[in-house]
Coordinates of C-alpha atoms and ligand atoms in Angstrom, one line a residue:
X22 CA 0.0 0.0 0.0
X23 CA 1.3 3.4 -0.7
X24 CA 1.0 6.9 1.2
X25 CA 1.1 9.8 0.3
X26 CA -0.1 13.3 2.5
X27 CA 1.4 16.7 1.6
X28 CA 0.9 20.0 3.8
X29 CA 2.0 23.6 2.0
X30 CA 5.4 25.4 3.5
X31 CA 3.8 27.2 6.2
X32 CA 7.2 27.4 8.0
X33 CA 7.9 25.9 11.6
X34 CA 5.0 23.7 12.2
X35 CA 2.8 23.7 15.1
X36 CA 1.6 20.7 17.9
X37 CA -1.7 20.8 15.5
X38 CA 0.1 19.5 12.4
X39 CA 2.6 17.4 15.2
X40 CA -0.7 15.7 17.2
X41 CA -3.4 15.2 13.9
X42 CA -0.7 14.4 10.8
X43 CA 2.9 14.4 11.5
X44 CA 2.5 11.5 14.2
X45 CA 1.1 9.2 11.8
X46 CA 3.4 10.4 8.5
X47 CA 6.0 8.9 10.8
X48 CA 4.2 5.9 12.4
X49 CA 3.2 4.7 8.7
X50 CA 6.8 4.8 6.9
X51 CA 7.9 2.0 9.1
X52 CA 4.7 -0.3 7.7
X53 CA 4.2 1.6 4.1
X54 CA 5.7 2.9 1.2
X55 CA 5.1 6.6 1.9
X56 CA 5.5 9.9 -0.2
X57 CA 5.1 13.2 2.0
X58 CA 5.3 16.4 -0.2
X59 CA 5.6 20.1 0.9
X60 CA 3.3 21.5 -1.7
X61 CA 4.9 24.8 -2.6
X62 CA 2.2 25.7 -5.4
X63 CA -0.7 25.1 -3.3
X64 CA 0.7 28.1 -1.4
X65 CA 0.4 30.2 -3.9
X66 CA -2.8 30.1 -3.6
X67 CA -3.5 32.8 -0.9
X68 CA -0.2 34.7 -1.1
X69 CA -0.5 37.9 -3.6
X70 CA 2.4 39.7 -3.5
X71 CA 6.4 38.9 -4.2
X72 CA 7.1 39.2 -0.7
X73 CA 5.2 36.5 0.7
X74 CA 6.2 34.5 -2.2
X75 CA 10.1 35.5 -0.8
X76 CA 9.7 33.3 2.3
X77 CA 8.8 30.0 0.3
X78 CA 12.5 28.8 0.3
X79 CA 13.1 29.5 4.0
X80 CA 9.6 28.1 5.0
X81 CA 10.6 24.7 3.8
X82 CA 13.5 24.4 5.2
X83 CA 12.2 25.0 8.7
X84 CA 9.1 22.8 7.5
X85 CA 11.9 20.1 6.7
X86 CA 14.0 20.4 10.5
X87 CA 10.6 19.5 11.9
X88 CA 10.1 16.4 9.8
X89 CA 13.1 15.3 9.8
X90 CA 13.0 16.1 14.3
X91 CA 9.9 14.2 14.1
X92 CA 11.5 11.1 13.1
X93 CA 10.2 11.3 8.9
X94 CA 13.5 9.5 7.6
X95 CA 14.6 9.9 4.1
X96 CA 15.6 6.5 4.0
X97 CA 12.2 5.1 4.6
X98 CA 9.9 8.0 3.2
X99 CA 10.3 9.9 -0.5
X100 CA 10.4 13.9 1.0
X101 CA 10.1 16.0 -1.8
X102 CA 8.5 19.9 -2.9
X103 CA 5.8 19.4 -5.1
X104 CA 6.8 21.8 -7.7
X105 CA 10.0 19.8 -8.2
X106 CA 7.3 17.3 -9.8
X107 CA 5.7 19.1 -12.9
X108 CA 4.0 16.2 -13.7
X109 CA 1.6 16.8 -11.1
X110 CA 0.4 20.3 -13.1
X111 CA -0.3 18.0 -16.6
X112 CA -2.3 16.0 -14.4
X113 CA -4.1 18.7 -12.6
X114 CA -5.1 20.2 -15.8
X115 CA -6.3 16.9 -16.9
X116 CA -8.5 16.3 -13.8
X117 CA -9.9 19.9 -13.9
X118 CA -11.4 18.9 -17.1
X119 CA -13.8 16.4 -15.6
X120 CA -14.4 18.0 -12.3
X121 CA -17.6 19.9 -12.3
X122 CA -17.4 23.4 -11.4
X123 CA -20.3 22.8 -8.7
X124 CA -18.6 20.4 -7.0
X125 CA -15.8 23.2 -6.2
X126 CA -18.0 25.5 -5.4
X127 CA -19.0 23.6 -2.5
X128 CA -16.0 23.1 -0.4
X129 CA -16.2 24.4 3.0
X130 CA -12.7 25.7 2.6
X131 CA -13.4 27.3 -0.3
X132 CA -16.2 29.2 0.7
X133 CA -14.0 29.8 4.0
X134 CA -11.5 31.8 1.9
X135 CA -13.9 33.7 -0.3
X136 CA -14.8 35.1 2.6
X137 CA -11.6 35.9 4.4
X138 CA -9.4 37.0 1.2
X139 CA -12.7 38.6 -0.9
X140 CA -9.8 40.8 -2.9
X141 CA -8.3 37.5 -4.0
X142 CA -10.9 34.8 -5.0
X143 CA -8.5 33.6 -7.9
X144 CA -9.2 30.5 -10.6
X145 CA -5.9 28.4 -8.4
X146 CA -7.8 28.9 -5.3
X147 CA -11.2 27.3 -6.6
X148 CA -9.1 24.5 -8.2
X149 CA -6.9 23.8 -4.6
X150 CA -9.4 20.5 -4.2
X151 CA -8.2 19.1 -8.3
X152 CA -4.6 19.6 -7.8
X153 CA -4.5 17.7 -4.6
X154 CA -6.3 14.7 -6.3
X155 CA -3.8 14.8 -8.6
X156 CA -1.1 15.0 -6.0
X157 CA -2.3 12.2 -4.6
X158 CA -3.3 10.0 -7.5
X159 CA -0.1 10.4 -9.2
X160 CA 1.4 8.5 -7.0
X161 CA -1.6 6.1 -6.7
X162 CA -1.8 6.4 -3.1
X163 CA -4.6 4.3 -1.3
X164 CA -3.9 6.0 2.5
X165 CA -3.3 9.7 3.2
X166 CA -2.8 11.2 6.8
X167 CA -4.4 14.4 7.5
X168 CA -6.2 16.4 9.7
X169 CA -10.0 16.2 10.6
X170 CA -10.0 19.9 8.1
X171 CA -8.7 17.9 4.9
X172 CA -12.0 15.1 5.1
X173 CA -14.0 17.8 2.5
X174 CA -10.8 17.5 -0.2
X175 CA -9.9 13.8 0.4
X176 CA -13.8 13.3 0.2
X177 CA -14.0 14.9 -3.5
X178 CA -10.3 13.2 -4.2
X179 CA -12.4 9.8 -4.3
X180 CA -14.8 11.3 -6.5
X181 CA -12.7 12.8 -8.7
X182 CA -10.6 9.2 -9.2
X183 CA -14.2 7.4 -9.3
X184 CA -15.2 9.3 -11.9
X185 CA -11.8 9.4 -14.0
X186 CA -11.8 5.3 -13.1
X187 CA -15.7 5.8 -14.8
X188 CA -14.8 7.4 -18.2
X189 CA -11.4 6.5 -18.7
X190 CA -11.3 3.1 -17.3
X191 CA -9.5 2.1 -13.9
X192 CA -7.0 4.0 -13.2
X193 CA -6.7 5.2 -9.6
X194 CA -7.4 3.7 -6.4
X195 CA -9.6 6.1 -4.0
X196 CA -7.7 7.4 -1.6
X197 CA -8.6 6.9 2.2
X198 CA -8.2 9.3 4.8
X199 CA -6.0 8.1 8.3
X200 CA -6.3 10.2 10.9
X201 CA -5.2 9.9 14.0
X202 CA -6.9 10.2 17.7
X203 CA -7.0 14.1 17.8
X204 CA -7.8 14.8 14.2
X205 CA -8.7 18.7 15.1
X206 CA -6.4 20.0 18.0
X207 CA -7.8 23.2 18.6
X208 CA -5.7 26.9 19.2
X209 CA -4.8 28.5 22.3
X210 CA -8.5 30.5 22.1
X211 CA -10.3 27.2 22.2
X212 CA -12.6 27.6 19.7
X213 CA -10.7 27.6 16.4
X214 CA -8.7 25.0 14.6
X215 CA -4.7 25.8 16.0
X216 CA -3.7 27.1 12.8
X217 CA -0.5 29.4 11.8
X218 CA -2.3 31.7 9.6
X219 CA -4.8 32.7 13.0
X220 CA -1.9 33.3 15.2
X221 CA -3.4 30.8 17.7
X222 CA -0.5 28.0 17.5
X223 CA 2.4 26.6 19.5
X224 CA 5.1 26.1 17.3
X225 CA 7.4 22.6 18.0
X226 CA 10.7 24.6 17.7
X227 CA 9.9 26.9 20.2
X228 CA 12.2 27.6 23.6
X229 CA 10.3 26.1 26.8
X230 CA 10.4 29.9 28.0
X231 CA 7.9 30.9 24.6
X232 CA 6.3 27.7 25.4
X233 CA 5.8 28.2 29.2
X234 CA 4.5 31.9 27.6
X235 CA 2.3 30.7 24.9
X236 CA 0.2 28.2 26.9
X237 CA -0.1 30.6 29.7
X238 CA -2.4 32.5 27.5
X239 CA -4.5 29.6 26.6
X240 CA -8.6 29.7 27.1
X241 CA -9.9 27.2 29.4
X242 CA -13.1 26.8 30.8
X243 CA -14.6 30.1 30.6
X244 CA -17.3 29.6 32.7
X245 CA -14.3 29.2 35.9
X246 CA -13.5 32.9 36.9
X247 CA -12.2 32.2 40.5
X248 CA -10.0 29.4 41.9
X249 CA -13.1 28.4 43.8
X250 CA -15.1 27.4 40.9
X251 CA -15.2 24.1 40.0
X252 CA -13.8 23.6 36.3
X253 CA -15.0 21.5 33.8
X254 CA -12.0 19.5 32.2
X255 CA -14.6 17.6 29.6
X256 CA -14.7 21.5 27.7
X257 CA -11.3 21.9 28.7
X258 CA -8.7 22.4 25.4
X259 CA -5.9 22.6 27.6
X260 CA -7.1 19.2 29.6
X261 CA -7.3 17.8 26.5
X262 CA -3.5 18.5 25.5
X263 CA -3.0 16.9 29.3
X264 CA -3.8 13.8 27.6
X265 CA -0.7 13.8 25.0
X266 CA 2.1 15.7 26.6
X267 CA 1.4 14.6 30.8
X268 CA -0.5 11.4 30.5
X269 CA 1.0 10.3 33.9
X270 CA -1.1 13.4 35.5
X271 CA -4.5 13.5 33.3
X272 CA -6.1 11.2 35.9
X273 CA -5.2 13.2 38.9
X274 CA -6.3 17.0 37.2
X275 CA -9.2 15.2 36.2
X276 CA -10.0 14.5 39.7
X277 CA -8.8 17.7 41.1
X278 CA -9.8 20.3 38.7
X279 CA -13.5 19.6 38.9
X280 CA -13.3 20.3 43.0
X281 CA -11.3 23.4 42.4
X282 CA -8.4 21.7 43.8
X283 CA -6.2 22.6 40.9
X284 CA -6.4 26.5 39.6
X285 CA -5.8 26.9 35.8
X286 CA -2.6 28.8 35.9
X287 CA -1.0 25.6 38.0
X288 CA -2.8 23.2 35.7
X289 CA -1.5 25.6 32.5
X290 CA 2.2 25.3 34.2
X291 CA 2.3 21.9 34.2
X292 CA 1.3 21.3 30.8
X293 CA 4.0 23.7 29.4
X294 CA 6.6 21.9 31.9
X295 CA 5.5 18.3 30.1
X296 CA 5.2 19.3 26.9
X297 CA 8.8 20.7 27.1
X298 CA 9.7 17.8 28.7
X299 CA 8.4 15.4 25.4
X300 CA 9.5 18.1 22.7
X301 CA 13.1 18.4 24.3
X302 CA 14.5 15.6 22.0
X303 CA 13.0 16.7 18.8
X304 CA 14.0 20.2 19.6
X305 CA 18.0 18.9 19.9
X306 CA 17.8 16.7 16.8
X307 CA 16.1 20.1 14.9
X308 CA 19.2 22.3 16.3
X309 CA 21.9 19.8 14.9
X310 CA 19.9 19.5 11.3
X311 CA 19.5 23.1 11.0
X312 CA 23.3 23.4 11.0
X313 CA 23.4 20.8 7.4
X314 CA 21.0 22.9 5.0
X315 CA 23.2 21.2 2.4
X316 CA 21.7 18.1 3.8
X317 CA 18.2 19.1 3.3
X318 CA 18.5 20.1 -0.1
X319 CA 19.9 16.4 -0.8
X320 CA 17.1 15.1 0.9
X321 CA 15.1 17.0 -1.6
X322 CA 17.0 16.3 -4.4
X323 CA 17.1 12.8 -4.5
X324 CA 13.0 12.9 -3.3
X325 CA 12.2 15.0 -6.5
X326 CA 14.3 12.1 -8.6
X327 CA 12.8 9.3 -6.8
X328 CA 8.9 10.9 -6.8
X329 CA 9.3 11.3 -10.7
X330 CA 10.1 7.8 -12.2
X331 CA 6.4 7.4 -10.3
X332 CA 4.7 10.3 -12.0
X333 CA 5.9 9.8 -15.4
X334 CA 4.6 6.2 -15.3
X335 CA 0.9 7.7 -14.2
X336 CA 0.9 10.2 -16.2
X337 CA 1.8 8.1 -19.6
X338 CA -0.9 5.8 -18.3
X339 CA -3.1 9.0 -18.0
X340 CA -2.1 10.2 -21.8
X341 CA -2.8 7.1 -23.1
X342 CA -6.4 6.2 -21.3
X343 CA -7.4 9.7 -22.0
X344 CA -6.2 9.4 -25.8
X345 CA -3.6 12.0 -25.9
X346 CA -0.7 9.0 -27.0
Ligands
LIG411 P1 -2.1 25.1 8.7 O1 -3.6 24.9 8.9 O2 -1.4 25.5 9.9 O3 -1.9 26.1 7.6 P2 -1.6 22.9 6.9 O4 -2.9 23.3 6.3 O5 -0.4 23.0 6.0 O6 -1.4 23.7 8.2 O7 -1.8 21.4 7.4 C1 -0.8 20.4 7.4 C2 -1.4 19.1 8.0 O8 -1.7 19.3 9.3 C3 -2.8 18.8 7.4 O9 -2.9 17.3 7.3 C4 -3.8 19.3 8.3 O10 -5.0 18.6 8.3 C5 -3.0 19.1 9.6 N1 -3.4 20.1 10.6 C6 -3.2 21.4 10.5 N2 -3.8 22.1 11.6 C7 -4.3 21.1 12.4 C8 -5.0 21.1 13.6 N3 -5.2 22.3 14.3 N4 -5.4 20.0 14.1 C9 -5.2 18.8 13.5 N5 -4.5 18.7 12.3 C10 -4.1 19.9 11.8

């Protein structure tokens, strides 16, 4: 079975891509062929100007130290940047031409971006959903890791491949989503997704003292106002990070938090003192990588060469089904 997830080069990732897709990029690779690809034209779907466009290089490299931190291992996984693949933009163009326009038009995230970027509804940004089909059914991957978010685009993935597999004859397996037990790790307000874009993240490569900072401005339960009110950990975002970074103590808060015996800044102290604790080794492996960029860009390198013999084969297949050969 082959894998294949991408996520665009949104720099130094956060404990939301770490606890609902990086986890299992790494747990697959040691059971799967997997392909993980840092989709640099995605991105340019919401960035307008040649500035923004600027930090692409930097953004994945950092993107790259955490992978690489996080245990991804070149050896075991192709890592590669998407536009290092053209083949991927033949095939985009292919798909688009059997994708109905409605179906687009429907995405959640689409409609989510229409209405914060109004200025910049472009013809890439309505296509986003087509060229990560094709990212993934180039490679012909069956399993794809990703966030609770993605489930719209890996949902119209399948129906794009079913109805390619329809027309043209079978082609493409439909891709299934794997995603692992906290598939949407909300930000430090508690009520939206922890994204980078909102500002409401916690970055992996951060110092414990940031850390420690970070999560001291965390929501918890708003409806707890004095240490003497008895909290609700159940609505609790920053219980529910107890469970992955302190799992020796989520018993005992769970106990003591709903008899006010534990206050939220103590409770919010602890979690930044575990979760330093578990990221400490990742954060030393990222500090030793980030002094070999030279290293990276071979990883890259020889990803790009490896991902390509796969993509010329699909896309010949494609050309021919099609009738183009
Ligand atoms: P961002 O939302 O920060 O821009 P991406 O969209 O590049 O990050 O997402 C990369 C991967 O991480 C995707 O599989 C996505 O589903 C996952 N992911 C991102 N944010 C979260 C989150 N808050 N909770 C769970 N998974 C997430």
């Amino acid at each position: 079975m082959r894998v294949f997830s991408g996520a665009r080069p949104t720099g130094r990732q956060h404990i939301g891509n770490y606890l609902g897709a990086i986890r299992n990029y790494a747990e697959l690779q040691e059971e799967y062929e997997c392909i993980y690809c840092i989709v640099d034209v995605h991105a340019l779907t919401t960035m307008e100007d040649a500035l923004s466009t600027s930090r692409i290089q930097s953004n994945i490299q950092e993107m790259m130290l955490d992978w690489l931190a996080c245990g991804l291992d070149p050896q075991k996984s192709i890592l590669f940047v998407q536009s290092r693949v053209p083949e991927v933009l033949e095939l985009h163009t292919f798909l688009s031409m059997i994708t109905p326009l409605g179906w687009l038009l429907r995405v959640p995230t689409f409609k989510e971006k229409v209405r914060v970027q109004p200025h910049n509804v472009n013809y890439g940004l309505v296509g986003y959903p087509v060229l990560q089909a094709a990212d993934i059914v180039l490679y012909k991957a069956e399993l794809v890791p990703v966030g609770e978010d993605q489930l719209p685009h890996l949902e119209l993935a399948r129906e794009i491949a079913r109805r390619f597999n329809n027309i043209f004859g079978y082609t493409f397996p439909e891709p299934e989503a794997k995603l692992t037990n906290l598939p949407l790790v909300l930000g430090l307000d508690g009520e939206q997704k922890m994204s980078k874009s909102l500002g409401n993240d916690i970055e992996l490569a951060s110092s414990p003292k940031e850390t420690e900072e970070r999560v001291m401005t965390a929501v918890t339960d708003p409806a707890r106002r004095y240490l003497s009110d008895p909290g609700h950990p159940d609505i609790c975002n920053i219980f529910r990070l107890h469970h992955f970074f302190n799992s020796e103590g989520v018993e005992e808060i769970a106990r003591a938090c709903p008899e006010a015996h534990i206050g939220c800044v103590e409770c919010k102290k602890m979690l930044a003192g575990r979760m330093n604790a578990c990221l400490a080794p990742m954060r030393e492996r990222r500090e030793n990588l980030a002094r070999k960029p030279q290293y990276i860009r071979e990883i890259l390198d020889h990803g790009a060469e490896r991902a390509r013999i796969i993509a010329c084969a699909t896309l010949g297949e494609v050309k021919h089904k099609i009738g183009l050969t």
